[in-house]
Amino acid sequence: MKISTQQKIAIEHNQGPALVLAVPGSGKTTVLLNRIVYLNNTFKIKDNQILNLTFSKTQALDMESRFFKLNSSLKPKFSTIHAFCYSIIRFYAKEKKLNFRLIEGSHEFNKYAVVNRISAQNHNKYLSKEDLDTFFTNYSFAKNNLLNYDFQNNSFFKEIALEYDSFKEANHFIDFDEMLTFAYKILLSEEKVLNSVRRFYKYIQLDEGQDASLIQFKILEKIAKPNNNLFIVADDDQSIYAFRGANPQYLLNIQNIYPDISLMYLNINYRSSNDIVRLSDFLIQKNKKRYLKEVKSNSNQNLPITLAKVKNLNVQNNYILNYIFKDIKKGETLGILFRNNINAIPVINLLDENKIHYTKRLNFKSDILNEILLDLIDIIELSIDKNNMDVFKRIYYKLNLYLRKDYVYSIIPDNSEGVIKTILLDCSLPSYQKDILVDFSNSLNRIRRFNLKGKLEEIFFNTGYLDYLKRHYENFSIDLVQEILLNLSENHEDLYEIKTFIENISSKNLIGHGSENPIYVSTVHQSKGLEYDHVIITDLVDGEFPIYDERVVDSEEERRLFYVAITRAKKHLTLLVPKKRMHKKVNPSVFIREIKNAK
């Protein structure tokens, strides 16, 4: 690859701190790798004195592989930040003759099980999977940002966090987050360890700096002193990991930390067509908390961006299927991108049904969907066996039947009549309540007769279950869930089959490895750093992309996420906008409205 003037300036930076602001497709990896060679050739810096840090093992291995092709005689260090911090801990442990164990790698302990055991033993309370996920998300966020345990004023979780820390300390355990905080504590208190690290690594290069958390930057500050030979390549416009503690604010204020820092720009996108670059720049310029820069294209190709309004989920699926068969040429790649994992389910079902090979890049959690499926299974089971009190006790309060718990638990059903008719024989029951129960009993009769799709429609439209879902999961798109389940019911025989299908999405990563036209099904987060000839972004509905709930730490991050999605495309970009969810009109994404208003 020919080195541009901008890239050459960055490559030839020698002493002192530097921040290279690199837009998508601007050749940042080229800069990082060529700078290693330049420092070695020009200033005789030993290759093993240049520490190259990134955020995933895959990225580190990829950079190492690409560097070997560039220069096979040098062997610089490529590492994740966590692995580097773990090496500091191991060095310290050896010096102090201590033995630390990684809890994630233990056969005896699992951090989820440990926290649940602490909760049960100390507080007589078992935590659900959802509670544990919430706990560790907030725990990790606090650790990465050097914050006290606030947990949104949840004093119970705060107490659990302190007890979990005590357990780790007593048993010489560290977890993934502890790698960072413990390494930082060592660097602050152990001068011998700090000086050893500083002597070993004279130069530090950080890739994807916008993904770093406060604790990670503090560690780099400490080891880079006093020469501050810290070279950061970042794009504040691609900061999309606030939930992990990443925040572009550190980069925006970096001149207060390093007053002599050199600021450089790589603002030419060599990846995407001219129209895609212009659109991405138009949208990201609306963010206020960013470095001012104009993204430019190196391409002369003007390939129109497709904005397609589709009636509903089924029509969207048909659009994707037609696109795959008609528009993808041999050897081209297609990325089908989603804001949320759940949106991938119908597309994976579509690809499986049509025996189309694909690669999955999802970090799939289906806890809420699984809970809903279990409820639906219970309702169908009750329609088959009306005497099943165990099922009735699990489901009655989710159906707007207005029955008290003590009343339900006192019922002894008449085997010939079933639980509902047994209640209806109770003379003390108000007439309005009997009317509700009669309607529900009639629904159960219809559910028993219908096919799977009919069963689901009856439950959603003619029982009180839908009201329960909207109350209980107010920040979750229940209309989308209904549409997905009804879509799946068309080619699955029962809910157990659907449940298994969704569980398999979590486990199978690669299908049809030898496909001629590689198709990738991915969330936007999982697609970061990747590129595809064709990109389809689905479900561009307000509330789904962007989302507006407690998951959004920074409202500008949703725009950055859309910016990342758009810039994965090299040639063709398609934006799909459903008009309806469950026969109800929905608003197009605010991003789509901005695009249309700009035309």
mmCIF file with all atom_site columns, N, CA and C in Angstrom, residues 23-26 266-273 277 280 295-299 567:
data_model
loop_
_atom_site.group_PDB
_atom_site.id
_atom_site.type_symbol
_atom_site.label_atom_id
_atom_site.label_alt_id
_atom_site.label_comp_id
_atom_site.label_asym_id
_atom_site.label_entity_id
_atom_site.label_seq_id
_atom_site.pdbx_PDB_ins_code
_atom_site.Cartn_x
_atom_site.Cartn_y
_atom_site.Cartn_z
_atom_site.occupancy
_atom_site.B_iso_or_equiv
_atom_site.pdbx_formal_charge
_atom_site.auth_seq_id
_atom_site.auth_comp_id
_atom_site.auth_asym_id
_atom_site.auth_atom_id
_atom_site.pdbx_PDB_model_num
ATOM 1  N N  . VAL A 1 23  ? -10.001 8.440  10.861 1.00 0.00 ? 23  VAL A N  1
ATOM 2  C CA . VAL A 1 23  ? -11.378 8.141  10.466 1.00 0.00 ? 23  VAL A CA 1
ATOM 3  C C  . VAL A 1 23  ? -11.441 6.715  9.925  1.00 0.00 ? 23  VAL A C  1
ATOM 4  N N  . PRO A 1 24  ? -12.650 6.138  9.783  1.00 0.00 ? 24  PRO A N  1
ATOM 5  C CA . PRO A 1 24  ? -12.763 4.768  9.258  1.00 0.00 ? 24  PRO A CA 1
ATOM 6  C C  . PRO A 1 24  ? -12.085 4.616  7.897  1.00 0.00 ? 24  PRO A C  1
ATOM 7  N N  . GLY A 1 25  ? -11.362 3.501  7.732  1.00 0.00 ? 25  GLY A N  1
ATOM 8  C CA . GLY A 1 25  ? -10.738 3.191  6.444  1.00 0.00 ? 25  GLY A CA 1
ATOM 9  C C  . GLY A 1 25  ? -9.573  4.077  6.081  1.00 0.00 ? 25  GLY A C  1
ATOM 10 N N  . SER A 1 26  ? -8.943  4.715  7.098  1.00 0.00 ? 26  SER A N  1
ATOM 11 C CA . SER A 1 26  ? -7.862  5.664  6.800  1.00 0.00 ? 26  SER A CA 1
ATOM 12 C C  . SER A 1 26  ? -6.473  5.041  6.895  1.00 0.00 ? 26  SER A C  1
ATOM 13 N N  . LEU A 1 266 ? -5.772  11.599 10.261 1.00 0.00 ? 266 LEU A N  1
ATOM 14 C CA . LEU A 1 266 ? -5.900  10.758 9.073  1.00 0.00 ? 266 LEU A CA 1
ATOM 15 C C  . LEU A 1 266 ? -7.379  10.842 8.695  1.00 0.00 ? 266 LEU A C  1
ATOM 16 N N  . ASN A 1 267 ? -7.727  11.791 7.840  1.00 0.00 ? 267 ASN A N  1
ATOM 17 C CA . ASN A 1 267 ? -9.155  12.049 7.575  1.00 0.00 ? 267 ASN A CA 1
ATOM 18 C C  . ASN A 1 267 ? -9.607  11.611 6.181  1.00 0.00 ? 267 ASN A C  1
ATOM 19 N N  . ILE A 1 268 ? -8.775  10.793 5.518  1.00 0.00 ? 268 ILE A N  1
ATOM 20 C CA . ILE A 1 268 ? -9.154  10.290 4.197  1.00 0.00 ? 268 ILE A CA 1
ATOM 21 C C  . ILE A 1 268 ? -9.559  8.825  4.305  1.00 0.00 ? 268 ILE A C  1
ATOM 22 N N  . ASN A 1 269 ? -10.786 8.535  3.919  1.00 0.00 ? 269 ASN A N  1
ATOM 23 C CA . ASN A 1 269 ? -11.320 7.180  3.950  1.00 0.00 ? 269 ASN A CA 1
ATOM 24 C C  . ASN A 1 269 ? -10.979 6.486  2.627  1.00 0.00 ? 269 ASN A C  1
ATOM 25 N N  . TYR A 1 270 ? -10.171 5.427  2.696  1.00 0.00 ? 270 TYR A N  1
ATOM 26 C CA . TYR A 1 270 ? -9.767  4.668  1.507  1.00 0.00 ? 270 TYR A CA 1
ATOM 27 C C  . TYR A 1 270 ? -10.661 3.457  1.278  1.00 0.00 ? 270 TYR A C  1
ATOM 28 N N  . ARG A 1 271 ? -11.636 3.261  2.144  1.00 0.00 ? 271 ARG A N  1
ATOM 29 C CA . ARG A 1 271 ? -12.468 2.060  2.110  1.00 0.00 ? 271 ARG A CA 1
ATOM 30 C C  . ARG A 1 271 ? -13.737 2.251  1.306  1.00 0.00 ? 271 ARG A C  1
ATOM 31 N N  . SER A 1 272 ? -14.475 3.322  1.603  1.00 0.00 ? 272 SER A N  1
ATOM 32 C CA . SER A 1 272 ? -15.866 3.434  1.157  1.00 0.00 ? 272 SER A CA 1
ATOM 33 C C  . SER A 1 272 ? -16.020 4.322  -0.061 1.00 0.00 ? 272 SER A C  1
ATOM 34 N N  . SER A 1 273 ? -17.130 4.102  -0.764 1.00 0.00 ? 273 SER A N  1
ATOM 35 C CA . SER A 1 273 ? -17.444 4.942  -1.928 1.00 0.00 ? 273 SER A CA 1
ATOM 36 C C  . SER A 1 273 ? -17.710 6.378  -1.482 1.00 0.00 ? 273 SER A C  1
ATOM 37 N N  . VAL A 1 277 ? -19.142 7.963  2.248  1.00 0.00 ? 277 VAL A N  1
ATOM 38 C CA . VAL A 1 277 ? -18.309 8.855  3.067  1.00 0.00 ? 277 VAL A CA 1
ATOM 39 C C  . VAL A 1 277 ? -19.025 10.180 3.308  1.00 0.00 ? 277 VAL A C  1
ATOM 40 N N  . SER A 1 280 ? -21.864 9.631  5.857  1.00 0.00 ? 280 SER A N  1
ATOM 41 C CA . SER A 1 280 ? -21.364 9.421  7.218  1.00 0.00 ? 280 SER A CA 1
ATOM 42 C C  . SER A 1 280 ? -20.875 10.733 7.822  1.00 0.00 ? 280 SER A C  1
ATOM 43 N N  . VAL A 1 295 ? -14.457 14.291 7.091  1.00 0.00 ? 295 VAL A N  1
ATOM 44 C CA . VAL A 1 295 ? -14.063 13.016 6.491  1.00 0.00 ? 295 VAL A CA 1
ATOM 45 C C  . VAL A 1 295 ? -14.112 13.151 4.972  1.00 0.00 ? 295 VAL A C  1
ATOM 46 N N  . LYS A 1 296 ? -13.035 12.751 4.322  1.00 0.00 ? 296 LYS A N  1
ATOM 47 C CA . LYS A 1 296 ? -12.959 12.826 2.861  1.00 0.00 ? 296 LYS A CA 1
ATOM 48 C C  . LYS A 1 296 ? -12.798 11.434 2.273  1.00 0.00 ? 296 LYS A C  1
ATOM 49 N N  . SER A 1 297 ? -13.187 11.300 1.024  1.00 0.00 ? 297 SER A N  1
ATOM 50 C CA . SER A 1 297 ? -13.099 10.013 0.347  1.00 0.00 ? 297 SER A CA 1
ATOM 51 C C  . SER A 1 297 ? -11.966 10.011 -0.664 1.00 0.00 ? 297 SER A C  1
ATOM 52 N N  . ASN A 1 298 ? -11.309 8.865  -0.778 1.00 0.00 ? 298 ASN A N  1
ATOM 53 C CA . ASN A 1 298 ? -10.292 8.693  -1.805 1.00 0.00 ? 298 ASN A CA 1
ATOM 54 C C  . ASN A 1 298 ? -10.883 8.052  -3.052 1.00 0.00 ? 298 ASN A C  1
ATOM 55 N N  . SER A 1 299 ? -12.200 7.763  -3.013 1.00 0.00 ? 299 SER A N  1
ATOM 56 C CA . SER A 1 299 ? -12.847 7.045  -4.102 1.00 0.00 ? 299 SER A CA 1
ATOM 57 C C  . SER A 1 299 ? -13.556 8.008  -5.044 1.00 0.00 ? 299 SER A C  1
ATOM 58 N N  . THR A 1 567 ? -20.117 3.104  7.924  1.00 0.00 ? 567 THR A N  1
ATOM 59 C CA . THR A 1 567 ? -18.747 3.084  7.396  1.00 0.00 ? 567 THR A CA 1
ATOM 60 C C  . THR A 1 567 ? -18.150 1.684  7.307  1.00 0.00 ? 567 THR A C  1
#
